[in-house]
Coordinates of C-alpha atoms in Angstrom, one line a residue:
Chain A
M1018 CA 0.1 -0.1 -0.3
F1019 CA 0.4 3.7 -0.6
T1020 CA 0.0 6.7 1.8
V1021 CA -0.1 10.1 0.4
L1022 CA 2.1 12.3 1.9
K1023 CA 1.8 15.2 0.0
A1024 CA -0.7 15.5 -2.9
G1025 CA 0.8 17.9 -5.6
L1026 CA -1.4 20.2 -6.8
M1027 CA -3.6 17.9 -8.8
T1028 CA -2.9 14.4 -9.0
L1029 CA -5.5 11.9 -10.2
L1030 CA -5.9 8.1 -10.4
T1031 CA -6.5 7.0 -14.0
D1032 CA -7.1 4.3 -16.6
A1033 CA -7.3 4.5 -20.2
G1034 CA -10.5 6.3 -20.1
R1035 CA -14.0 5.6 -19.8
F1036 CA -16.0 5.2 -23.0
G1037 CA -19.3 3.8 -23.8
Q1038 CA -21.1 6.1 -21.5
A1039 CA -21.5 9.5 -23.8
K1040 CA -25.3 8.7 -23.6
L1041 CA -25.0 9.5 -19.9
G1042 CA -23.3 12.4 -20.3
L1043 CA -19.8 11.1 -18.7
T1044 CA -16.6 11.9 -20.6
Q1045 CA -13.7 10.4 -21.3
G1046 CA -11.2 11.1 -18.9
G1047 CA -8.2 9.3 -19.3
P1048 CA -4.5 10.1 -19.6
M1049 CA -4.1 13.8 -21.4
D1050 CA -0.6 12.1 -22.6
P1051 CA -1.3 8.8 -23.2
F1052 CA 1.7 8.1 -24.5
A1053 CA 4.0 9.1 -21.5
F1054 CA 0.7 7.4 -19.2
E1055 CA 1.0 3.7 -21.4
L1056 CA 4.8 3.7 -21.1
A1057 CA 4.9 4.3 -17.3
N1058 CA 2.9 1.1 -17.1
Y1059 CA 4.4 -0.8 -19.9
L1060 CA 8.0 -0.2 -17.9
V1061 CA 6.5 -2.2 -15.2
G1062 CA 5.4 -4.7 -16.3
N1063 CA 1.7 -4.1 -16.8
Q1064 CA -1.0 -3.8 -19.3
S1065 CA -0.9 -0.2 -20.9
D1066 CA -3.8 0.8 -19.8
S1067 CA -3.7 -0.2 -15.9
T1068 CA -4.5 2.6 -13.3
A1069 CA -1.8 4.9 -12.6
L1070 CA -1.6 8.6 -11.0
E1071 CA -1.3 11.6 -13.6
M1072 CA 0.4 14.5 -11.8
T1073 CA -0.1 18.2 -13.1
L1074 CA 3.1 19.9 -12.0
G1075 CA 4.3 17.1 -10.1
G1076 CA 4.6 17.6 -5.8
L1077 CA 3.7 14.3 -5.1
H1078 CA 5.2 12.4 -2.1
L1079 CA 4.2 8.6 -1.3
K1080 CA 5.7 6.3 1.5
T1081 CA 5.4 2.9 0.8
D1082 CA 4.8 -0.4 2.7
L1083 CA 5.6 -2.9 0.3
T1084 CA 8.9 -3.6 -2.0
T1085 CA 8.0 -3.2 -5.6
W1086 CA 8.6 -1.3 -9.1
V1087 CA 7.6 2.0 -10.1
C1088 CA 8.1 4.1 -13.1
V1089 CA 7.6 8.3 -13.4
S1090 CA 7.5 9.8 -17.2
G1091 CA 5.9 12.2 -18.5
A1092 CA 6.7 16.0 -18.0
P1093 CA 10.4 15.7 -16.7
L1094 CA 10.8 16.4 -13.0
N1095 CA 13.4 15.4 -10.2
W1096 CA 12.3 12.4 -8.1
R1097 CA 14.1 10.9 -5.3
I1098 CA 13.6 7.6 -3.3
D1099 CA 14.6 8.2 0.3
D1100 CA 16.8 11.2 -1.0
V1101 CA 18.1 9.3 -3.7
Q1102 CA 17.8 11.1 -7.5
Q1103 CA 16.3 8.4 -9.7
P1104 CA 15.5 8.5 -13.6
M1105 CA 12.6 8.7 -15.2
W1106 CA 10.8 6.5 -17.9
Q1107 CA 12.6 3.5 -16.3
S1108 CA 11.7 1.3 -13.6
V1109 CA 12.8 1.4 -10.2
Q1110 CA 12.6 -0.7 -7.6
V1111 CA 11.3 0.8 -4.2
R1112 CA 11.3 -1.1 -0.7
A1113 CA 9.2 -1.2 2.2
G1114 CA 8.9 2.1 4.4
Q1115 CA 10.8 3.9 1.7
T1116 CA 9.7 7.4 0.7
I1117 CA 9.2 8.4 -2.7
E1118 CA 9.4 12.6 -3.4
L1119 CA 8.6 14.5 -6.6
D1120 CA 9.4 17.8 -7.6
V1121 CA 7.6 20.7 -10.3
P1122 CA 8.7 19.7 -13.4
E1123 CA 10.9 22.2 -15.1
T1124 CA 9.1 21.7 -18.8
G1125 CA 5.8 20.3 -19.6
L1126 CA 3.1 19.9 -17.2
R1127 CA 2.0 16.5 -16.4
S1128 CA 4.0 13.4 -15.4
Y1129 CA 2.6 10.1 -14.6
L1130 CA 3.7 7.3 -12.0
A1131 CA 3.0 3.7 -12.4
V1132 CA 3.4 1.3 -9.9
A1133 CA 3.9 -2.8 -10.9
G1134 CA 0.5 -4.5 -10.9
G1135 CA -1.1 -1.4 -11.2
F1136 CA -3.2 0.9 -8.3
A1137 CA -6.1 -1.9 -7.5
I1138 CA -9.4 0.8 -7.7
A1139 CA -12.8 -0.1 -8.3
P1140 CA -14.0 1.1 -11.6
S1141 CA -17.0 3.6 -11.8
F1142 CA -19.2 3.4 -14.9
G1143 CA -15.8 0.9 -16.8
S1144 CA -13.3 3.0 -15.7
T1145 CA -11.2 4.1 -12.5
T1146 CA -10.3 7.5 -14.4
T1147 CA -11.2 10.6 -11.9
V1148 CA -13.2 13.5 -14.0
L1149 CA -13.3 15.6 -10.9
R1150 CA -16.2 18.0 -13.0
E1151 CA -18.2 15.2 -12.4
G1152 CA -17.2 13.6 -8.9
I1153 CA -16.6 10.0 -10.8
G1154 CA -13.5 7.5 -10.8
G1155 CA -10.6 7.2 -8.5
L1156 CA -11.2 7.6 -4.5
D1157 CA -14.5 9.2 -4.3
G1158 CA -14.3 11.3 -7.5
N1159 CA -11.6 13.5 -5.8
K1160 CA -8.2 14.3 -6.7
L1161 CA -5.8 12.9 -3.7
K1162 CA -5.2 14.5 -0.8
V1163 CA -2.8 13.9 2.4
D1164 CA -3.4 10.4 3.9
D1165 CA -5.3 8.8 1.5
Q1166 CA -4.2 5.4 0.9
L1167 CA -3.4 3.4 -2.6
C1168 CA -3.6 -0.6 -2.6
V1169 CA -1.8 -2.4 -5.3
G1170 CA -3.0 -5.6 -7.6
P1171 CA -0.9 -8.5 -8.1
M1172 CA 2.6 -7.9 -9.8
H1173 CA 3.7 -9.4 -12.9
A1174 CA 5.9 -12.5 -11.8
T1175 CA 9.1 -11.8 -13.4
L1176 CA 9.8 -8.1 -13.9
R1177 CA 12.9 -6.9 -14.0
K1178 CA 14.8 -3.4 -14.6
Q1179 CA 13.6 -1.9 -17.9
A1180 CA 14.4 1.6 -19.5
L1181 CA 13.2 3.6 -22.5
P1182 CA 15.9 4.3 -24.7
E1183 CA 17.3 7.7 -24.4
T1184 CA 16.5 8.7 -28.0
A1185 CA 12.5 7.7 -27.4
I1186 CA 12.0 9.9 -24.5
P1187 CA 9.6 12.9 -25.8
Q1188 CA 11.2 16.6 -25.4
Y1189 CA 8.0 18.6 -24.5
Q1190 CA 7.7 22.0 -27.1
Q1191 CA 6.1 25.6 -26.1
E1192 CA 5.8 26.0 -29.5
L1193 CA 3.7 23.4 -31.9
V1194 CA 2.0 22.9 -35.0
L1195 CA -1.2 21.1 -34.3
R1196 CA -2.3 18.7 -37.1
L1197 CA -6.5 19.6 -37.9
I1198 CA -8.8 17.5 -39.6
P1199 CA -11.2 19.8 -41.3
A1200 CA -14.9 19.1 -39.6
Y1201 CA -18.1 19.5 -38.5
Q1202 CA -18.8 23.2 -39.2
Y1203 CA -15.7 23.8 -41.4
Q1204 CA -17.9 24.4 -44.5
E1205 CA -20.0 27.3 -43.0
F1206 CA -16.9 29.2 -41.8
S1207 CA -15.8 31.4 -44.7
A1208 CA -12.5 31.2 -47.0
A1209 CA -11.4 34.4 -44.8
S1210 CA -11.7 32.7 -41.5
R1211 CA -10.6 29.7 -42.5
A1212 CA -7.1 31.5 -43.8
L1213 CA -6.7 33.5 -40.8
F1214 CA -7.6 30.4 -38.3
F1215 CA -4.5 28.2 -40.5
T1216 CA -2.3 31.4 -40.9
S1217 CA -2.2 33.0 -37.4
T1218 CA -0.1 32.0 -33.9
Y1219 CA -2.3 31.4 -30.7
E1220 CA -1.2 31.9 -27.4
V1221 CA -2.1 29.4 -24.7
S1222 CA -4.1 31.0 -22.5
H1223 CA -4.4 30.6 -18.4
Q1224 CA -7.8 28.7 -18.9
A1225 CA -6.0 25.6 -19.9
D1226 CA -7.1 22.2 -18.1
R1227 CA -8.0 19.2 -18.5
M1228 CA -11.5 20.2 -20.2
G1229 CA -9.9 22.2 -22.7
Y1230 CA -7.3 25.3 -24.2
R1231 CA -8.6 28.4 -24.5
L1232 CA -6.1 30.1 -27.0
Q1233 CA -5.6 33.9 -27.5
G1234 CA -5.0 35.6 -30.5
Q1235 CA -6.7 36.3 -34.2
K1236 CA -10.2 36.4 -34.2
V1237 CA -12.0 33.8 -36.3
P1238 CA -15.3 35.4 -37.4
S1239 CA -18.0 32.6 -37.3
Q1240 CA -21.5 33.3 -39.2
T1241 CA -23.1 30.3 -37.1
T1242 CA -25.1 31.0 -34.2
N1243 CA -27.9 29.2 -32.3
M1244 CA -26.9 25.9 -32.9
L1245 CA -27.8 22.8 -31.5
S1246 CA -25.7 21.0 -28.7
E1247 CA -24.3 18.2 -30.7
G1248 CA -21.4 15.6 -29.6
I1249 CA -18.1 16.7 -29.3
A1250 CA -14.9 14.5 -30.2
L1251 CA -11.8 14.8 -28.8
G1252 CA -9.5 17.7 -30.2
A1253 CA -12.6 19.5 -31.2
V1254 CA -12.0 23.3 -32.1
Q1255 CA -14.8 25.2 -30.9
I1256 CA -15.2 28.6 -32.2
P1257 CA -17.5 30.7 -29.6
A1258 CA -18.7 34.2 -30.4
D1259 CA -15.5 36.2 -29.3
G1260 CA -13.5 34.2 -32.2
Q1261 CA -11.0 32.8 -29.9
P1262 CA -10.2 29.2 -30.1
I1263 CA -11.0 26.4 -27.5
V1264 CA -9.1 22.9 -28.0
L1265 CA -11.5 20.4 -26.2
L1266 CA -9.7 17.7 -24.5
N1267 CA -10.3 14.6 -22.3
D1268 CA -12.9 16.4 -19.7
R1269 CA -15.2 18.0 -22.1
Q1270 CA -18.8 18.2 -21.9
T1271 CA -20.0 15.2 -24.0
I1272 CA -22.2 18.4 -26.2
G1273 CA -22.2 21.7 -26.9
G1274 CA -23.4 24.3 -29.1
Y1275 CA -21.0 26.3 -30.6
P1276 CA -19.5 26.0 -34.1
K1277 CA -16.4 23.8 -34.6
I1278 CA -13.9 24.2 -37.8
G1279 CA -12.4 21.0 -37.3
S1280 CA -10.2 18.3 -34.7
V1281 CA -7.0 18.1 -34.0
L1282 CA -5.0 14.9 -34.4
S1283 CA -5.4 13.3 -31.0
L1284 CA -1.5 12.6 -30.8
D1285 CA -1.3 16.8 -31.2
C1286 CA -4.1 17.1 -28.6
A1287 CA -1.3 15.3 -26.3
K1288 CA 1.5 17.7 -27.1
L1289 CA -1.0 20.4 -26.4
A1290 CA -1.7 18.8 -23.1
Q1291 CA 1.8 19.3 -21.9
C1292 CA 2.2 22.8 -23.0
R1293 CA 2.1 25.6 -20.5
P1294 CA 0.3 29.0 -20.6
G1295 CA 2.1 31.4 -23.0
G1296 CA 2.6 28.4 -25.7
K1297 CA 2.7 29.1 -29.2
I1298 CA 0.2 27.6 -31.3
S1299 CA -0.7 27.4 -35.2
F1300 CA -2.8 24.7 -36.9
E1301 CA -2.2 22.9 -39.7
P1302 CA -4.9 21.0 -42.2
I1303 CA -4.2 17.9 -42.7
S1304 CA -6.5 14.8 -44.8
M1305 CA -8.7 12.2 -42.8
E1306 CA -6.2 9.9 -45.0
Q1307 CA -3.3 11.6 -43.4
A1308 CA -4.8 11.9 -39.8
H1309 CA -4.9 7.5 -40.1
N1310 CA -1.5 7.3 -41.8
L1311 CA -0.1 9.3 -38.9
M1312 CA -2.0 7.0 -36.1
L1313 CA -1.1 3.9 -37.8
L1314 CA 2.6 5.2 -38.2
S1315 CA 2.6 6.0 -34.5
R1316 CA 1.3 2.9 -33.3
S1317 CA 4.0 1.1 -35.1
R1318 CA 6.7 3.0 -33.9
K1319 CA 5.7 2.6 -30.3
Q1320 CA 5.1 -1.3 -31.1
N1321 CA 8.2 -1.6 -33.0
L1322 CA 9.9 0.3 -29.4
L1323 CA 8.1 -2.1 -27.2
A1324 CA 9.6 -5.0 -28.9
R1325 CA 12.7 -3.6 -29.0
L1326 CA 12.7 -3.3 -24.9
D1327 CA 11.8 -6.5 -24.7
S1328 CA 14.7 -8.4 -26.5
I1329 CA 17.1 -6.2 -24.7
H1330 CA 16.0 -7.3 -21.8
G1331 CA 13.8 -10.5 -22.7
Chain B
M1477 CA -29.7 22.6 -50.0
S1478 CA -28.7 20.2 -47.6
Q1479 CA -30.2 16.6 -47.6
Y1480 CA -30.6 14.8 -44.9
P1481 CA -29.7 12.4 -43.2
R1482 CA -26.0 14.0 -43.9
I1483 CA -23.2 13.0 -42.2
E1484 CA -19.8 14.9 -41.7
A1485 CA -16.0 14.2 -40.7
A1486 CA -15.9 15.0 -36.6
S1487 CA -12.7 14.0 -36.1
E1488 CA -9.7 11.4 -36.5
N1489 CA -12.2 8.4 -35.6
S1490 CA -15.5 10.1 -35.7
L1491 CA -18.7 10.8 -37.8
I1492 CA -21.5 13.0 -37.0
L1493 CA -24.6 12.0 -38.4
Y1494 CA -27.0 14.8 -38.5
L1495 CA -31.0 13.5 -39.1
G1496 CA -32.7 16.8 -39.6
A1497 CA -32.1 20.7 -39.6
Q1498 CA -33.8 20.4 -36.3
T1499 CA -35.1 18.3 -33.6
G1500 CA -38.6 17.2 -33.1
P1501 CA -40.2 14.3 -31.7
Q1502 CA -39.7 12.4 -35.1
T1503 CA -36.3 12.7 -35.1
A1504 CA -35.5 12.0 -31.2
Q1505 CA -37.7 8.5 -32.2
R1506 CA -35.5 8.1 -35.2
I1507 CA -32.1 8.9 -33.6
A1508 CA -33.3 6.4 -30.5
S1509 CA -34.2 3.8 -33.1
L1510 CA -30.9 3.9 -34.6
L1511 CA -28.8 3.6 -31.5
P1512 CA -28.7 -0.1 -31.3
L1513 CA -28.8 -0.5 -34.8
L1514 CA -25.4 2.0 -34.8
Q1515 CA -24.2 -0.6 -31.6
N1516 CA -24.8 -3.8 -33.6
G1517 CA -23.3 -2.5 -37.0
F1518 CA -19.9 -1.3 -36.0
A1519 CA -20.1 -4.3 -33.4
E1520 CA -16.6 -4.6 -31.5
H1521 CA -15.3 -1.4 -33.9
L1522 CA -17.6 0.9 -32.0
I1523 CA -16.1 3.3 -29.5
D1524 CA -18.8 5.5 -28.1
L1525 CA -22.0 7.1 -29.6
T1526 CA -23.5 10.9 -28.2
P1527 CA -26.7 11.4 -29.6
S1528 CA -28.2 14.5 -29.1
Y1529 CA -30.9 16.8 -30.4
H1530 CA -30.4 16.3 -34.0
S1531 CA -27.3 14.0 -34.5
I1532 CA -25.1 11.2 -33.3
L1533 CA -21.7 11.2 -32.8
I1534 CA -19.9 8.0 -33.7
Q1535 CA -16.8 7.1 -32.2
Y1536 CA -15.0 4.0 -34.3
D1537 CA -11.4 2.8 -33.7
C1538 CA -9.6 3.9 -36.8
Y1539 CA -7.6 1.3 -36.4
A1540 CA -10.0 -1.5 -37.1
L1541 CA -11.7 0.4 -39.7
D1542 CA -10.5 3.7 -42.1
H1543 CA -12.9 6.5 -42.7
F1544 CA -14.6 5.0 -45.8
Q1545 CA -15.0 1.7 -44.1
A1546 CA -16.8 3.2 -41.4
M1547 CA -18.7 5.6 -43.9
A1548 CA -19.8 2.0 -45.3
I1549 CA -21.3 0.8 -42.0
L1550 CA -23.1 4.1 -41.6
N1551 CA -24.8 3.9 -45.0
A1552 CA -25.7 0.3 -44.7
V1553 CA -27.2 0.9 -41.1
L1554 CA -29.4 3.9 -42.7
A1555 CA -30.7 1.8 -45.4
M1556 CA -32.2 -0.5 -43.2
P1557 CA -35.9 -0.3 -43.2
E1558 CA -37.8 1.7 -41.0
S1559 CA -39.9 -0.8 -39.7
A1560 CA -37.0 -2.8 -38.5
T1561 CA -36.4 0.4 -36.2
K1562 CA -40.0 1.2 -34.8
Q1563 CA -40.1 -0.1 -31.2
A1564 CA -37.9 2.7 -29.7
G1565 CA -38.7 5.2 -26.8
K1566 CA -40.2 3.8 -23.8
A1567 CA -43.0 5.9 -22.0
V1568 CA -41.7 7.1 -18.3
E1569 CA -43.6 9.3 -15.3
L1570 CA -42.3 11.3 -13.5
P1571 CA -43.8 13.0 -10.1
V1572 CA -43.3 16.5 -9.3
Y1573 CA -44.3 18.5 -6.3
Y1574 CA -45.2 21.8 -7.8
S1575 CA -45.7 24.4 -5.4
E1576 CA -44.3 27.7 -4.2
Q1577 CA -41.9 26.2 -1.7
S1578 CA -40.7 23.7 -3.8
G1579 CA -40.6 25.7 -7.0
P1580 CA -39.4 29.2 -6.1
D1581 CA -39.8 30.4 -9.8
L1582 CA -43.7 29.2 -9.9
A1583 CA -45.0 32.5 -9.3
K1584 CA -42.8 35.0 -11.1
L1585 CA -43.5 32.4 -14.4
A1586 CA -47.2 32.4 -13.8
K1587 CA -47.3 36.3 -13.8
Q1588 CA -44.7 36.6 -16.8
A1589 CA -47.2 34.4 -18.8
G1590 CA -50.4 35.9 -17.4
L1591 CA -51.5 32.7 -16.0
S1592 CA -52.5 31.3 -12.7
V1593 CA -50.2 29.1 -10.8
Q1594 CA -52.3 26.2 -10.9
D1595 CA -52.4 27.2 -14.9
V1596 CA -48.6 26.7 -15.4
I1597 CA -48.8 23.2 -12.9
R1598 CA -51.0 22.0 -15.5
L1599 CA -49.5 22.9 -19.0
H1600 CA -46.3 21.8 -17.8
Q1601 CA -48.2 18.4 -17.3
D1602 CA -50.2 18.1 -20.6
A1603 CA -47.6 18.3 -22.4
E1604 CA -45.5 14.6 -23.6
Y1605 CA -42.0 15.2 -23.5
R1606 CA -39.0 13.2 -25.2
V1607 CA -35.7 13.0 -24.2
Y1608 CA -33.6 15.6 -27.0
A1609 CA -30.2 15.3 -25.2
I1610 CA -28.5 14.4 -22.1
G1611 CA -25.5 16.0 -20.9
F1612 CA -24.1 19.2 -19.5
A1613 CA -23.8 16.8 -16.1
P1614 CA -24.2 13.2 -15.7
G1615 CA -27.7 12.3 -16.0
F1616 CA -29.0 15.8 -17.1
A1617 CA -31.5 15.1 -19.6
Y1618 CA -33.0 18.1 -21.9
L1619 CA -36.8 17.2 -22.5
G1620 CA -38.8 19.1 -25.0
E1621 CA -41.0 20.8 -26.1
V1622 CA -42.6 22.8 -23.6
D1623 CA -46.0 24.6 -24.2
K1624 CA -45.1 28.1 -25.5
R1625 CA -47.3 29.5 -23.1
I1626 CA -44.6 29.0 -20.3
A1627 CA -41.7 29.4 -21.9
A1628 CA -39.2 31.6 -20.2
P1629 CA -35.8 32.8 -20.8
R1630 CA -32.7 31.4 -18.4
L1631 CA -32.3 33.6 -15.1
A1632 CA -29.8 36.6 -15.8
T1633 CA -28.0 35.7 -12.6
P1634 CA -27.7 31.7 -12.3
R1635 CA -28.1 30.2 -9.1
K1636 CA -24.9 29.2 -7.1
R1637 CA -26.9 26.3 -6.1
V1638 CA -30.2 24.6 -7.6
P1639 CA -31.1 21.6 -5.4
K1640 CA -31.0 17.6 -7.0
G1641 CA -34.6 16.7 -8.3
A1642 CA -35.1 20.6 -9.0
V1643 CA -38.0 20.5 -12.1
A1644 CA -37.2 23.8 -14.2
I1645 CA -37.8 25.8 -17.5
A1646 CA -35.8 27.2 -19.6
D1647 CA -37.1 28.7 -23.1
R1648 CA -39.0 26.1 -24.6
Q1649 CA -36.9 22.9 -22.4
T1650 CA -37.6 21.4 -19.3
A1651 CA -35.2 19.3 -17.0
V1652 CA -34.7 17.6 -13.8
Y1653 CA -31.5 18.5 -11.8
P1654 CA -30.1 15.4 -11.5
A1655 CA -27.4 16.3 -8.8
A1656 CA -27.4 19.9 -6.8
S1657 CA -25.5 21.8 -9.1
P1658 CA -25.0 25.9 -10.2
G1659 CA -28.1 26.4 -12.6
G1660 CA -30.2 29.7 -14.5
W1661 CA -33.3 27.6 -15.2
N1662 CA -36.8 28.5 -13.6
L1663 CA -37.7 26.3 -10.8
I1664 CA -41.1 25.3 -10.2
G1665 CA -41.2 22.1 -8.3
L1666 CA -39.3 19.0 -7.2
C1667 CA -39.2 15.4 -8.4
P1668 CA -38.3 12.5 -5.9
T1669 CA -37.2 10.3 -9.1
P1670 CA -33.1 10.2 -9.0
M1671 CA -32.1 10.8 -12.6
F1672 CA -28.7 9.7 -12.0
N1673 CA -27.6 6.8 -9.6
P1674 CA -24.0 6.0 -10.5
T1675 CA -24.1 2.9 -7.9
Q1676 CA -26.4 0.7 -9.8
P1677 CA -27.8 0.4 -13.2
P1678 CA -30.1 1.9 -15.1
F1679 CA -27.8 4.7 -13.9
M1680 CA -30.9 6.8 -15.5
P1681 CA -34.6 6.8 -15.8
V1682 CA -34.7 8.1 -19.3
E1683 CA -32.6 7.4 -22.3
V1684 CA -32.4 10.2 -25.5
G1685 CA -35.8 9.1 -27.4
D1686 CA -38.0 8.5 -24.6
R1687 CA -41.0 9.9 -24.0
V1688 CA -41.7 11.7 -20.8
R1689 CA -45.1 13.2 -18.7
F1690 CA -44.8 14.8 -15.4
R1691 CA -47.3 14.2 -12.6
A1692 CA -48.3 16.4 -9.8
V1693 CA -47.8 14.6 -6.6
D1694 CA -48.5 16.5 -3.1
K1695 CA -46.5 16.9 -0.2
H1696 CA -46.9 13.4 1.7
E1697 CA -46.6 11.4 -1.8
Y1698 CA -43.6 13.2 -2.6
I1699 CA -42.0 12.5 0.8
A1700 CA -43.3 9.0 0.7
L1701 CA -41.2 8.6 -2.9
G1702 CA -38.2 9.4 -1.5
G1703 CA -38.0 13.6 -1.6
D1704 CA -35.8 15.1 0.5
I1705 CA -37.5 16.7 3.3
A1706 CA -34.5 19.0 3.7
L1707 CA -35.2 20.6 0.6
L1708 CA -38.3 22.1 1.6
T1709 CA -37.2 23.8 4.6
G1710 CA -33.9 25.4 3.1
E1711 CA -33.1 28.2 0.9
C1712 CA -33.3 28.0 -2.8
N1713 CA -31.8 31.5 -3.5

């Protein structure tokens, strides 16, 4: 069992997300940076969707009463076990009675901590992911707080030290070109509005959270008003009356009534989720075929990477 | 001019199907009838369905299906004869304790409409509503359409806390708040039926496309049906 000594700004228990419940109004949640989340799990021998912790701006301190393996990934931060500095993106052994301390990341926003066997949390609506706005998932729908106790599931028998190759560790950028699939009301935006949108650079505002990232910059005029609410996909870029784009992310509301110019590729949503207020964002249109090619390529690269880990350590 | 049904891309792994330019009982019925067919059609490749007023967002596994395969499945579902899709949308009755105590905007709403409080209560019960959408918060069902005479705009300043079970009107829609939350709708009563119960299925008494009627109950029946008596003594602003 792990006991929370310091909870950090916002530390959430999460699995891959809650799907199939949109009809009840429940959003998907899940890790904002799925690659970092999956790798943390993978490196401690878990299924990639096991329950782990997502920390926004780090700051978590834990004490453990069991000897096991953990992995920290995502936004780069200093972390220690009993005051000894530890590496990220690799499995690290922790012993009963030791204390784990994570600092605030230098760049990026979201770091992950996975434990061998995963955290043992009863799923709600098929998932353990915590959605604070709904009060569902995790421990009673809350973020972690001091004195919370986290049980751990059965560990994989043949665990050993594993590390992600240095070259495969993502660098989190504050300047991003997000690839966007024109979709939804794209045709209803004038050619001039679309041109403004694709040629402008936006800044990430302070209203940037798990629900969505509000951007600031060139206003995108929209003629569409009085829309009926409709289902919102991950990455949908909503243009409200003030013309300032909002990229809707994991904890978005399931339906909404603002016009949307398209949807950001999920791979790029994950990069945006690591970007801090003040980050510089622009958009590039891609076709559906390009989007699917990019998704398949990314999946294939990840599988190659995991196979290589196996051959190094297996 | 746009033709319906109309399909648009929504993201790398989702399509949005529009059934009409507006919503209405037929559209809601059609949406409800399509949901199980889409579930079967996309089978294990379906990730989620989000029905709403006049549309369904269909999210699929884009590693298993490409855009064109997803379109082909969707078109095949749409081509299925209507007769195979009839029996959607169940009838649900929700009890409401209407009173000025349980519905703090009832008197104001009656005054604005030039009606008696009794007329407002009667008109709210006379209509059969359709569940047009579920969203905003877990279990929040948007029901339409409210009789024009008792339609009322949202409050200029939303309340910081609307109680769980509050029955409310905004424009031509009505709803029961599934949990205490901030809200700007006009409150006309309290419903003792839980609209969202996260602990056991069915999590909601209604789903999109269902037909809902409200039935007036008195204070005793409200309490007997599990209504929260504390809400009748507390402040509601």
